[in-house]
mmCIF file with all atom_site columns, C-alpha atoms in Angstrom:
data_model
loop_
_atom_site.group_PDB
_atom_site.id
_atom_site.type_symbol
_atom_site.label_atom_id
_atom_site.label_alt_id
_atom_site.label_comp_id
_atom_site.label_asym_id
_atom_site.label_entity_id
_atom_site.label_seq_id
_atom_site.pdbx_PDB_ins_code
_atom_site.Cartn_x
_atom_site.Cartn_y
_atom_site.Cartn_z
_atom_site.occupancy
_atom_site.B_iso_or_equiv
_atom_site.pdbx_formal_charge
_atom_site.auth_seq_id
_atom_site.auth_comp_id
_atom_site.auth_asym_id
_atom_site.auth_atom_id
_atom_site.pdbx_PDB_model_num
ATOM 1   C CA . ASP F 1 1   ? 91.462  -39.276 21.470 1.00 0.00 ? 1   ASP F CA 1
ATOM 2   C CA . ALA F 1 2   ? 93.189  -40.055 24.758 1.00 0.00 ? 2   ALA F CA 1
ATOM 3   C CA . GLY F 1 3   ? 91.573  -38.244 27.683 1.00 0.00 ? 3   GLY F CA 1
ATOM 4   C CA . ILE F 1 4   ? 94.068  -35.428 28.068 1.00 0.00 ? 4   ILE F CA 1
ATOM 5   C CA . THR F 1 5   ? 93.176  -31.816 28.672 1.00 0.00 ? 5   THR F CA 1
ATOM 6   C CA . GLN F 1 6   ? 95.470  -28.835 29.067 1.00 0.00 ? 6   GLN F CA 1
ATOM 7   C CA . SER F 1 7   ? 94.652  -25.515 30.672 1.00 0.00 ? 7   SER F CA 1
ATOM 8   C CA . PRO F 1 8   ? 94.797  -22.761 29.817 1.00 0.00 ? 8   PRO F CA 1
ATOM 9   C CA . ARG F 1 9   ? 94.869  -23.246 26.052 1.00 0.00 ? 9   ARG F CA 1
ATOM 10  C CA . HIS F 1 10  ? 96.235  -19.743 25.481 1.00 0.00 ? 10  HIS F CA 1
ATOM 11  C CA . LYS F 1 11  ? 98.019  -17.366 27.813 1.00 0.00 ? 11  LYS F CA 1
ATOM 12  C CA . VAL F 1 12  ? 99.714  -14.002 27.525 1.00 0.00 ? 12  VAL F CA 1
ATOM 13  C CA . THR F 1 13  ? 101.895 -12.949 30.423 1.00 0.00 ? 13  THR F CA 1
ATOM 14  C CA . GLU F 1 14  ? 104.655 -10.506 31.260 1.00 0.00 ? 14  GLU F CA 1
ATOM 15  C CA . THR F 1 15  ? 108.333 -11.157 31.830 1.00 0.00 ? 15  THR F CA 1
ATOM 16  C CA . GLY F 1 16  ? 109.108 -11.986 35.444 1.00 0.00 ? 16  GLY F CA 1
ATOM 17  C CA . THR F 1 17  ? 105.700 -13.337 36.408 1.00 0.00 ? 17  THR F CA 1
ATOM 18  C CA . PRO F 1 18  ? 105.150 -16.940 37.482 1.00 0.00 ? 18  PRO F CA 1
ATOM 19  C CA . VAL F 1 19  ? 102.992 -19.112 35.220 1.00 0.00 ? 19  VAL F CA 1
ATOM 20  C CA . THR F 1 20  ? 101.463 -22.525 35.881 1.00 0.00 ? 20  THR F CA 1
ATOM 21  C CA . LEU F 1 21  ? 100.168 -24.822 33.169 1.00 0.00 ? 21  LEU F CA 1
ATOM 22  C CA . ARG F 1 22  ? 98.000  -27.802 33.986 1.00 0.00 ? 22  ARG F CA 1
ATOM 23  C CA . CYS F 1 23  ? 97.715  -31.200 32.364 1.00 0.00 ? 23  CYS F CA 1
ATOM 24  C CA . HIS F 1 24  ? 94.849  -33.485 33.355 1.00 0.00 ? 24  HIS F CA 1
ATOM 25  C CA . GLN F 1 25  ? 94.363  -37.097 32.238 1.00 0.00 ? 25  GLN F CA 1
ATOM 26  C CA . THR F 1 26  ? 91.511  -39.538 32.685 1.00 0.00 ? 26  THR F CA 1
ATOM 27  C CA . GLU F 1 27  ? 93.454  -42.631 31.483 1.00 0.00 ? 27  GLU F CA 1
ATOM 28  C CA . ASN F 1 28  ? 95.211  -43.457 34.771 1.00 0.00 ? 28  ASN F CA 1
ATOM 29  C CA . HIS F 1 29  ? 98.544  -43.665 32.921 1.00 0.00 ? 29  HIS F CA 1
ATOM 30  C CA . ARG F 1 30  ? 101.651 -43.761 35.055 1.00 0.00 ? 30  ARG F CA 1
ATOM 31  C CA . TYR F 1 31  ? 103.905 -41.534 32.932 1.00 0.00 ? 31  TYR F CA 1
ATOM 32  C CA . MET F 1 32  ? 103.277 -37.889 32.128 1.00 0.00 ? 32  MET F CA 1
ATOM 33  C CA . TYR F 1 33  ? 105.513 -35.538 30.135 1.00 0.00 ? 33  TYR F CA 1
ATOM 34  C CA . TRP F 1 34  ? 105.867 -31.849 29.400 1.00 0.00 ? 34  TRP F CA 1
ATOM 35  C CA . TYR F 1 35  ? 107.353 -30.748 26.070 1.00 0.00 ? 35  TYR F CA 1
ATOM 36  C CA . ARG F 1 36  ? 107.878 -27.432 24.384 1.00 0.00 ? 36  ARG F CA 1
ATOM 37  C CA . GLN F 1 37  ? 107.617 -27.011 20.636 1.00 0.00 ? 37  GLN F CA 1
ATOM 38  C CA . ASP F 1 38  ? 109.512 -24.315 18.781 1.00 0.00 ? 38  ASP F CA 1
ATOM 39  C CA . PRO F 1 39  ? 110.075 -23.862 15.034 1.00 0.00 ? 39  PRO F CA 1
ATOM 40  C CA . GLY F 1 40  ? 113.066 -25.877 13.833 1.00 0.00 ? 40  GLY F CA 1
ATOM 41  C CA . HIS F 1 41  ? 113.402 -27.813 17.103 1.00 0.00 ? 41  HIS F CA 1
ATOM 42  C CA . GLY F 1 42  ? 110.620 -30.337 17.050 1.00 0.00 ? 42  GLY F CA 1
ATOM 43  C CA . LEU F 1 43  ? 109.471 -31.247 20.539 1.00 0.00 ? 43  LEU F CA 1
ATOM 44  C CA . ARG F 1 44  ? 111.889 -31.032 23.426 1.00 0.00 ? 44  ARG F CA 1
ATOM 45  C CA . LEU F 1 45  ? 111.338 -32.702 26.768 1.00 0.00 ? 45  LEU F CA 1
ATOM 46  C CA . ILE F 1 46  ? 111.180 -30.358 29.770 1.00 0.00 ? 46  ILE F CA 1
ATOM 47  C CA . HIS F 1 47  ? 110.309 -32.722 32.627 1.00 0.00 ? 47  HIS F CA 1
ATOM 48  C CA . TYR F 1 48  ? 108.525 -35.993 33.040 1.00 0.00 ? 48  TYR F CA 1
ATOM 49  C CA . SER F 1 49  ? 106.881 -37.935 35.862 1.00 0.00 ? 49  SER F CA 1
ATOM 50  C CA . TYR F 1 50  ? 106.851 -41.684 36.444 1.00 0.00 ? 50  TYR F CA 1
ATOM 51  C CA . GLY F 1 51  ? 104.453 -41.606 39.372 1.00 0.00 ? 51  GLY F CA 1
ATOM 52  C CA . VAL F 1 52  ? 102.954 -39.408 42.061 1.00 0.00 ? 52  VAL F CA 1
ATOM 53  C CA . LYS F 1 53  ? 105.721 -37.201 43.438 1.00 0.00 ? 53  LYS F CA 1
ATOM 54  C CA . ASP F 1 54  ? 108.284 -38.882 41.118 1.00 0.00 ? 54  ASP F CA 1
ATOM 55  C CA . THR F 1 55  ? 109.737 -36.575 38.496 1.00 0.00 ? 55  THR F CA 1
ATOM 56  C CA . ASP F 1 56  ? 112.893 -36.216 36.433 1.00 0.00 ? 56  ASP F CA 1
ATOM 57  C CA . LYS F 1 57  ? 114.472 -33.586 34.204 1.00 0.00 ? 57  LYS F CA 1
ATOM 58  C CA . GLY F 1 58  ? 114.481 -33.554 30.432 1.00 0.00 ? 58  GLY F CA 1
ATOM 59  C CA . GLU F 1 59  ? 116.657 -31.769 27.877 1.00 0.00 ? 59  GLU F CA 1
ATOM 60  C CA . VAL F 1 60  ? 115.471 -28.216 28.587 1.00 0.00 ? 60  VAL F CA 1
ATOM 61  C CA . SER F 1 61  ? 114.496 -28.101 32.268 1.00 0.00 ? 61  SER F CA 1
ATOM 62  C CA . ASP F 1 62  ? 116.185 -24.824 33.311 1.00 0.00 ? 62  ASP F CA 1
ATOM 63  C CA . GLY F 1 63  ? 113.614 -22.243 34.434 1.00 0.00 ? 63  GLY F CA 1
ATOM 64  C CA . TYR F 1 64  ? 110.849 -24.837 34.838 1.00 0.00 ? 64  TYR F CA 1
ATOM 65  C CA . SER F 1 65  ? 109.578 -26.876 37.744 1.00 0.00 ? 65  SER F CA 1
ATOM 66  C CA . VAL F 1 66  ? 106.892 -29.547 37.915 1.00 0.00 ? 66  VAL F CA 1
ATOM 67  C CA . SER F 1 67  ? 104.690 -31.196 40.491 1.00 0.00 ? 67  SER F CA 1
ATOM 68  C CA . ARG F 1 68  ? 102.486 -34.264 40.509 1.00 0.00 ? 68  ARG F CA 1
ATOM 69  C CA . SER F 1 69  ? 100.415 -34.721 43.654 1.00 0.00 ? 69  SER F CA 1
ATOM 70  C CA . LYS F 1 70  ? 97.755  -36.882 41.976 1.00 0.00 ? 70  LYS F CA 1
ATOM 71  C CA . THR F 1 71  ? 97.972  -39.474 39.220 1.00 0.00 ? 71  THR F CA 1
ATOM 72  C CA . GLU F 1 72  ? 95.720  -37.435 36.946 1.00 0.00 ? 72  GLU F CA 1
ATOM 73  C CA . ASP F 1 73  ? 97.387  -34.016 37.237 1.00 0.00 ? 73  ASP F CA 1
ATOM 74  C CA . PHE F 1 74  ? 100.828 -32.799 36.187 1.00 0.00 ? 74  PHE F CA 1
ATOM 75  C CA . LEU F 1 75  ? 101.642 -29.128 36.662 1.00 0.00 ? 75  LEU F CA 1
ATOM 76  C CA . LEU F 1 76  ? 104.367 -27.167 34.870 1.00 0.00 ? 76  LEU F CA 1
ATOM 77  C CA . THR F 1 77  ? 105.517 -23.913 36.497 1.00 0.00 ? 77  THR F CA 1
ATOM 78  C CA . LEU F 1 78  ? 107.619 -21.205 34.927 1.00 0.00 ? 78  LEU F CA 1
ATOM 79  C CA . GLU F 1 79  ? 109.099 -19.664 38.026 1.00 0.00 ? 79  GLU F CA 1
ATOM 80  C CA . SER F 1 80  ? 109.832 -16.280 36.431 1.00 0.00 ? 80  SER F CA 1
ATOM 81  C CA . ALA F 1 81  ? 108.727 -16.208 32.811 1.00 0.00 ? 81  ALA F CA 1
ATOM 82  C CA . THR F 1 82  ? 111.137 -14.940 30.150 1.00 0.00 ? 82  THR F CA 1
ATOM 83  C CA . SER F 1 83  ? 110.578 -14.141 26.482 1.00 0.00 ? 83  SER F CA 1
ATOM 84  C CA . SER F 1 84  ? 112.618 -17.233 25.547 1.00 0.00 ? 84  SER F CA 1
ATOM 85  C CA . GLN F 1 85  ? 109.868 -19.337 27.126 1.00 0.00 ? 85  GLN F CA 1
ATOM 86  C CA . THR F 1 86  ? 107.346 -18.168 24.564 1.00 0.00 ? 86  THR F CA 1
ATOM 87  C CA . SER F 1 87  ? 106.365 -21.453 22.976 1.00 0.00 ? 87  SER F CA 1
ATOM 88  C CA . VAL F 1 88  ? 103.677 -24.065 22.544 1.00 0.00 ? 88  VAL F CA 1
ATOM 89  C CA . TYR F 1 89  ? 103.625 -26.500 25.448 1.00 0.00 ? 89  TYR F CA 1
ATOM 90  C CA . PHE F 1 90  ? 102.378 -30.062 25.063 1.00 0.00 ? 90  PHE F CA 1
ATOM 91  C CA . CYS F 1 91  ? 101.573 -32.596 27.707 1.00 0.00 ? 91  CYS F CA 1
ATOM 92  C CA . ALA F 1 92  ? 101.799 -36.298 26.904 1.00 0.00 ? 92  ALA F CA 1
ATOM 93  C CA . ILE F 1 93  ? 100.957 -39.501 28.744 1.00 0.00 ? 93  ILE F CA 1
ATOM 94  C CA . SER F 1 94  ? 101.954 -43.149 28.433 1.00 0.00 ? 94  SER F CA 1
ATOM 95  C CA . GLU F 1 95  ? 101.321 -46.325 30.394 1.00 0.00 ? 95  GLU F CA 1
ATOM 96  C CA . GLY F 1 96  ? 105.029 -47.043 30.681 1.00 0.00 ? 96  GLY F CA 1
ATOM 97  C CA . GLY F 1 97  ? 108.171 -45.065 29.965 1.00 0.00 ? 97  GLY F CA 1
ATOM 98  C CA . ASN F 1 98  ? 110.055 -47.479 27.766 1.00 0.00 ? 98  ASN F CA 1
ATOM 99  C CA . GLY F 1 99  ? 108.575 -48.610 24.499 1.00 0.00 ? 99  GLY F CA 1
ATOM 100 C CA . GLU F 1 100 ? 105.065 -47.473 25.257 1.00 0.00 ? 100 GLU F CA 1
ATOM 101 C CA . THR F 1 101 ? 102.916 -45.273 23.057 1.00 0.00 ? 101 THR F CA 1
ATOM 102 C CA . GLN F 1 102 ? 102.687 -41.608 23.986 1.00 0.00 ? 102 GLN F CA 1
ATOM 103 C CA . TYR F 1 103 ? 99.452  -39.686 23.592 1.00 0.00 ? 103 TYR F CA 1
ATOM 104 C CA . PHE F 1 104 ? 99.537  -35.913 23.357 1.00 0.00 ? 104 PHE F CA 1
ATOM 105 C CA . GLY F 1 105 ? 97.229  -33.224 24.633 1.00 0.00 ? 105 GLY F CA 1
ATOM 106 C CA . PRO F 1 106 ? 95.986  -30.289 22.520 1.00 0.00 ? 106 PRO F CA 1
ATOM 107 C CA . GLY F 1 107 ? 98.725  -27.874 23.646 1.00 0.00 ? 107 GLY F CA 1
ATOM 108 C CA . THR F 1 108 ? 98.978  -24.503 25.412 1.00 0.00 ? 108 THR F CA 1
ATOM 109 C CA . ARG F 1 109 ? 100.164 -21.497 23.483 1.00 0.00 ? 109 ARG F CA 1
ATOM 110 C CA . LEU F 1 110 ? 102.149 -19.187 25.788 1.00 0.00 ? 110 LEU F CA 1
ATOM 111 C CA . LEU F 1 111 ? 103.318 -15.701 24.903 1.00 0.00 ? 111 LEU F CA 1
ATOM 112 C CA . VAL F 1 112 ? 105.678 -13.914 27.287 1.00 0.00 ? 112 VAL F CA 1
ATOM 113 C CA . LEU F 1 113 ? 105.911 -10.178 26.630 1.00 0.00 ? 113 LEU F CA 1
ATOM 114 C CA . GLY H 2 1   ? 121.917 -37.856 25.350 1.00 0.00 ? 1   GLY H CA 1
ATOM 115 C CA . GLU H 2 2   ? 120.244 -39.111 22.214 1.00 0.00 ? 2   GLU H CA 1
ATOM 116 C CA . ASN H 2 3   ? 120.304 -37.020 19.045 1.00 0.00 ? 3   ASN H CA 1
ATOM 117 C CA . VAL H 2 4   ? 117.689 -37.508 16.327 1.00 0.00 ? 4   VAL H CA 1
ATOM 118 C CA . GLU H 2 5   ? 118.078 -35.906 12.914 1.00 0.00 ? 5   GLU H CA 1
ATOM 119 C CA . GLN H 2 6   ? 115.243 -35.781 10.388 1.00 0.00 ? 6   GLN H CA 1
ATOM 120 C CA . HIS H 2 7   ? 115.276 -35.054 6.645  1.00 0.00 ? 7   HIS H CA 1
ATOM 121 C CA . PRO H 2 8   ? 113.962 -33.409 4.604  1.00 0.00 ? 8   PRO H CA 1
ATOM 122 C CA . SER H 2 9   ? 112.502 -30.441 6.452  1.00 0.00 ? 9   SER H CA 1
ATOM 123 C CA . THR H 2 10  ? 109.951 -29.893 3.663  1.00 0.00 ? 10  THR H CA 1
ATOM 124 C CA . LEU H 2 11  ? 108.623 -32.294 1.062  1.00 0.00 ? 11  LEU H CA 1
ATOM 125 C CA . SER H 2 12  ? 106.241 -31.568 -1.754 1.00 0.00 ? 12  SER H CA 1
ATOM 126 C CA . VAL H 2 13  ? 104.699 -34.412 -3.776 1.00 0.00 ? 13  VAL H CA 1
ATOM 127 C CA . GLN H 2 14  ? 101.931 -34.849 -6.283 1.00 0.00 ? 14  GLN H CA 1
ATOM 128 C CA . GLU H 2 15  ? 98.801  -36.665 -5.144 1.00 0.00 ? 15  GLU H CA 1
ATOM 129 C CA . GLY H 2 16  ? 99.248  -40.398 -5.715 1.00 0.00 ? 16  GLY H CA 1
ATOM 130 C CA . ASP H 2 17  ? 103.032 -40.295 -5.468 1.00 0.00 ? 17  ASP H CA 1
ATOM 131 C CA . SER H 2 18  ? 105.045 -41.773 -2.596 1.00 0.00 ? 18  SER H CA 1
ATOM 132 C CA . ALA H 2 19  ? 106.732 -39.805 0.174  1.00 0.00 ? 19  ALA H CA 1
ATOM 133 C CA . VAL H 2 20  ? 109.745 -40.887 2.209  1.00 0.00 ? 20  VAL H CA 1
ATOM 134 C CA . ILE H 2 21  ? 111.018 -39.220 5.383  1.00 0.00 ? 21  ILE H CA 1
ATOM 135 C CA . LYS H 2 22  ? 114.278 -40.328 6.983  1.00 0.00 ? 22  LYS H CA 1
ATOM 136 C CA . CYS H 2 23  ? 115.621 -40.139 10.528 1.00 0.00 ? 23  CYS H CA 1
ATOM 137 C CA . THR H 2 24  ? 118.899 -41.079 12.139 1.00 0.00 ? 24  THR H CA 1
ATOM 138 C CA . TYR H 2 25  ? 119.641 -41.569 15.819 1.00 0.00 ? 25  TYR H CA 1
ATOM 139 C CA . SER H 2 26  ? 122.880 -41.689 17.777 1.00 0.00 ? 26  SER H CA 1
ATOM 140 C CA . ASP H 2 27  ? 122.358 -43.978 20.792 1.00 0.00 ? 27  ASP H CA 1
ATOM 141 C CA . SER H 2 28  ? 122.220 -47.705 20.114 1.00 0.00 ? 28  SER H CA 1
ATOM 142 C CA . ALA H 2 29  ? 120.287 -48.140 23.399 1.00 0.00 ? 29  ALA H CA 1
ATOM 143 C CA . SER H 2 30  ? 117.196 -46.530 21.829 1.00 0.00 ? 30  SER H CA 1
ATOM 144 C CA . ASN H 2 31  ? 114.668 -49.286 21.269 1.00 0.00 ? 31  ASN H CA 1
ATOM 145 C CA . TYR H 2 32  ? 111.333 -47.803 20.199 1.00 0.00 ? 32  TYR H CA 1
ATOM 146 C CA . PHE H 2 33  ? 110.708 -45.458 17.279 1.00 0.00 ? 33  PHE H CA 1
ATOM 147 C CA . PRO H 2 34  ? 107.296 -43.816 16.838 1.00 0.00 ? 34  PRO H CA 1
ATOM 148 C CA . TRP H 2 35  ? 106.156 -41.504 14.050 1.00 0.00 ? 35  TRP H CA 1
ATOM 149 C CA . TYR H 2 36  ? 103.688 -38.701 14.642 1.00 0.00 ? 36  TYR H CA 1
ATOM 150 C CA . LYS H 2 37  ? 101.508 -36.584 12.391 1.00 0.00 ? 37  LYS H CA 1
ATOM 151 C CA . GLN H 2 38  ? 100.689 -33.067 13.507 1.00 0.00 ? 38  GLN H CA 1
ATOM 152 C CA . GLU H 2 39  ? 97.985  -30.967 11.906 1.00 0.00 ? 39  GLU H CA 1
ATOM 153 C CA . LEU H 2 40  ? 97.863  -27.231 12.352 1.00 0.00 ? 40  LEU H CA 1
ATOM 154 C CA . GLY H 2 41  ? 96.821  -26.191 15.851 1.00 0.00 ? 41  GLY H CA 1
ATOM 155 C CA . LYS H 2 42  ? 96.688  -29.746 17.188 1.00 0.00 ? 42  LYS H CA 1
ATOM 156 C CA . GLY H 2 43  ? 98.852  -32.083 19.221 1.00 0.00 ? 43  GLY H CA 1
ATOM 157 C CA . PRO H 2 44  ? 100.927 -34.799 17.525 1.00 0.00 ? 44  PRO H CA 1
ATOM 158 C CA . GLN H 2 45  ? 99.124  -38.066 16.834 1.00 0.00 ? 45  GLN H CA 1
ATOM 159 C CA . LEU H 2 46  ? 100.832 -41.436 16.564 1.00 0.00 ? 46  LEU H CA 1
ATOM 160 C CA . ILE H 2 47  ? 100.528 -42.933 13.083 1.00 0.00 ? 47  ILE H CA 1
ATOM 161 C CA . ILE H 2 48  ? 102.896 -45.891 13.276 1.00 0.00 ? 48  ILE H CA 1
ATOM 162 C CA . ASP H 2 49  ? 105.724 -47.187 15.433 1.00 0.00 ? 49  ASP H CA 1
ATOM 163 C CA . ILE H 2 50  ? 108.428 -49.826 15.345 1.00 0.00 ? 50  ILE H CA 1
ATOM 164 C CA . ARG H 2 51  ? 110.451 -51.602 17.991 1.00 0.00 ? 51  ARG H CA 1
ATOM 165 C CA . SER H 2 52  ? 114.123 -52.452 17.758 1.00 0.00 ? 52  SER H CA 1
ATOM 166 C CA . ASN H 2 53  ? 113.519 -56.185 17.261 1.00 0.00 ? 53  ASN H CA 1
ATOM 167 C CA . VAL H 2 54  ? 111.548 -55.560 14.047 1.00 0.00 ? 54  VAL H CA 1
ATOM 168 C CA . GLY H 2 55  ? 112.887 -54.416 10.678 1.00 0.00 ? 55  GLY H CA 1
ATOM 169 C CA . GLU H 2 56  ? 109.681 -53.289 8.968  1.00 0.00 ? 56  GLU H CA 1
ATOM 170 C CA . LYS H 2 57  ? 106.059 -52.604 9.794  1.00 0.00 ? 57  LYS H CA 1
ATOM 171 C CA . LYS H 2 58  ? 103.124 -51.715 7.543  1.00 0.00 ? 58  LYS H CA 1
ATOM 172 C CA . ASP H 2 59  ? 99.702  -50.264 8.144  1.00 0.00 ? 59  ASP H CA 1
ATOM 173 C CA . GLN H 2 60  ? 97.723  -49.762 4.932  1.00 0.00 ? 60  GLN H CA 1
ATOM 174 C CA . ARG H 2 61  ? 99.478  -46.931 3.020  1.00 0.00 ? 61  ARG H CA 1
ATOM 175 C CA . ILE H 2 62  ? 102.056 -46.288 5.728  1.00 0.00 ? 62  ILE H CA 1
ATOM 176 C CA . ALA H 2 63  ? 105.219 -48.280 6.432  1.00 0.00 ? 63  ALA H CA 1
ATOM 177 C CA . VAL H 2 64  ? 108.254 -47.824 8.626  1.00 0.00 ? 64  VAL H CA 1
ATOM 178 C CA . THR H 2 65  ? 111.653 -49.467 8.220  1.00 0.00 ? 65  THR H CA 1
ATOM 179 C CA . LEU H 2 66  ? 114.432 -49.695 10.779 1.00 0.00 ? 66  LEU H CA 1
ATOM 180 C CA . ASN H 2 67  ? 118.117 -50.368 10.237 1.00 0.00 ? 67  ASN H CA 1
ATOM 181 C CA . LYS H 2 68  ? 119.671 -50.815 13.679 1.00 0.00 ? 68  LYS H CA 1
ATOM 182 C CA . THR H 2 69  ? 123.189 -51.255 12.377 1.00 0.00 ? 69  THR H CA 1
ATOM 183 C CA . ALA H 2 70  ? 123.114 -47.940 10.540 1.00 0.00 ? 70  ALA H CA 1
ATOM 184 C CA . LYS H 2 71  ? 120.911 -46.324 13.213 1.00 0.00 ? 71  LYS H CA 1
ATOM 185 C CA . HIS H 2 72  ? 118.334 -44.998 10.817 1.00 0.00 ? 72  HIS H CA 1
ATOM 186 C CA . PHE H 2 73  ? 114.622 -45.431 10.278 1.00 0.00 ? 73  PHE H CA 1
ATOM 187 C CA . SER H 2 74  ? 112.266 -44.186 7.603  1.00 0.00 ? 74  SER H CA 1
ATOM 188 C CA . LEU H 2 75  ? 108.590 -43.453 7.054  1.00 0.00 ? 75  LEU H CA 1
ATOM 189 C CA . HIS H 2 76  ? 107.061 -44.388 3.717  1.00 0.00 ? 76  HIS H CA 1
ATOM 190 C CA . ILE H 2 77  ? 103.661 -43.119 2.620  1.00 0.00 ? 77  ILE H CA 1
ATOM 191 C CA . THR H 2 78  ? 102.298 -44.554 -0.618 1.00 0.00 ? 78  THR H CA 1
ATOM 192 C CA . GLU H 2 79  ? 99.465  -43.224 -2.790 1.00 0.00 ? 79  GLU H CA 1
ATOM 193 C CA . THR H 2 80  ? 99.554  -39.884 -1.021 1.00 0.00 ? 80  THR H CA 1
ATOM 194 C CA . GLN H 2 81  ? 96.332  -37.907 -0.619 1.00 0.00 ? 81  GLN H CA 1
ATOM 195 C CA . PRO H 2 82  ? 95.773  -34.209 0.141  1.00 0.00 ? 82  PRO H CA 1
ATOM 196 C CA . GLU H 2 83  ? 94.731  -35.126 3.693  1.00 0.00 ? 83  GLU H CA 1
ATOM 197 C CA . ASP H 2 84  ? 98.239  -36.487 4.272  1.00 0.00 ? 84  ASP H CA 1
ATOM 198 C CA . SER H 2 85  ? 99.473  -32.880 4.214  1.00 0.00 ? 85  SER H CA 1
ATOM 199 C CA . ALA H 2 86  ? 100.805 -32.149 7.724  1.00 0.00 ? 86  ALA H CA 1
ATOM 200 C CA . VAL H 2 87  ? 104.022 -32.028 9.729  1.00 0.00 ? 87  VAL H CA 1
ATOM 201 C CA . TYR H 2 88  ? 105.541 -35.428 10.523 1.00 0.00 ? 88  TYR H CA 1
ATOM 202 C CA . PHE H 2 89  ? 107.896 -36.119 13.436 1.00 0.00 ? 89  PHE H CA 1
ATOM 203 C CA . CYS H 2 90  ? 110.070 -39.113 14.159 1.00 0.00 ? 90  CYS H CA 1
ATOM 204 C CA . ALA H 2 91  ? 111.183 -39.946 17.677 1.00 0.00 ? 91  ALA H CA 1
ATOM 205 C CA . ALA H 2 92  ? 113.488 -42.321 19.531 1.00 0.00 ? 92  ALA H CA 1
ATOM 206 C CA . ASN H 2 93  ? 112.724 -43.726 22.973 1.00 0.00 ? 93  ASN H CA 1
ATOM 207 C CA . ASN H 2 94  ? 115.667 -44.130 25.301 1.00 0.00 ? 94  ASN H CA 1
ATOM 208 C CA . PHE H 2 95  ? 115.355 -44.941 29.021 1.00 0.00 ? 95  PHE H CA 1
ATOM 209 C CA . ASN H 2 96  ? 111.924 -43.370 29.625 1.00 0.00 ? 96  ASN H CA 1
ATOM 210 C CA . LYS H 2 97  ? 112.692 -40.303 27.501 1.00 0.00 ? 97  LYS H CA 1
ATOM 211 C CA . PHE H 2 98  ? 111.623 -39.488 23.964 1.00 0.00 ? 98  PHE H CA 1
ATOM 212 C CA . TYR H 2 99  ? 113.822 -37.502 21.580 1.00 0.00 ? 99  TYR H CA 1
ATOM 213 C CA . PHE H 2 100 ? 112.197 -35.958 18.540 1.00 0.00 ? 100 PHE H CA 1
ATOM 214 C CA . GLY H 2 101 ? 113.400 -34.996 15.096 1.00 0.00 ? 101 GLY H CA 1
ATOM 215 C CA . SER H 2 102 ? 112.833 -31.425 13.946 1.00 0.00 ? 102 SER H CA 1
ATOM 216 C CA . GLY H 2 103 ? 109.899 -32.331 11.709 1.00 0.00 ? 103 GLY H CA 1
ATOM 217 C CA . THR H 2 104 ? 109.047 -32.619 8.003  1.00 0.00 ? 104 THR H CA 1
ATOM 218 C CA . LYS H 2 105 ? 106.325 -30.507 6.456  1.00 0.00 ? 105 LYS H CA 1
ATOM 219 C CA . LEU H 2 106 ? 104.650 -32.645 3.811  1.00 0.00 ? 106 LEU H CA 1
ATOM 220 C CA . ASN H 2 107 ? 102.583 -30.931 1.141  1.00 0.00 ? 107 ASN H CA 1
ATOM 221 C CA . VAL H 2 108 ? 100.508 -33.145 -1.157 1.00 0.00 ? 108 VAL H CA 1
ATOM 222 C CA . LYS H 2 109 ? 99.398  -31.252 -4.247 1.00 0.00 ? 109 LYS H CA 1
ATOM 223 C CA . PRO H 2 110 ? 96.058  -32.270 -5.774 1.00 0.00 ? 110 PRO H CA 1
#
């Protein structure tokens, strides 16, 4: 398995609170991605990063922000969690962004009450 | 943006039979098409991929075909086994972004 860890693996929080999810890689890959997975929707891209401090939005970026201050860490923040953000969140990495294999982390299950 | 559609959403086959999952995409600029297998409680794992300059690729019991003109690609699993039971996702890569189909739950009955 690619060296990707996500923390926490499970989280329960209340509406309106900020939440930060962490993705850590040991592969020194340039690209990192955050996805959410919901029944009937597959995986949808939230944000991605193509280098330290370089990020871009995906399909479903509203209500989320990201930061990447080191190559190995990519943080996803829910600024004010809502029930619609209850989901399973996956981090992925790849060496390049175009035509390169993506490797996924184990996921974080988030429940917003 | 790109739109990927995947069919069927569920597929049940008898052990030893073949399974076929189909995906279509909308943007002709997409140039890389991976397939992932996801087991319960785990992250997706790449099982095979194909690039836009190739029409077919095989890896043991798994094959993928790509028709660029029609903008569709398919996953073929032959001689299915119970351990093939999982959710399968197709994806299209377009300018640094990946767009996923909604998934196919494959059930292989012993």
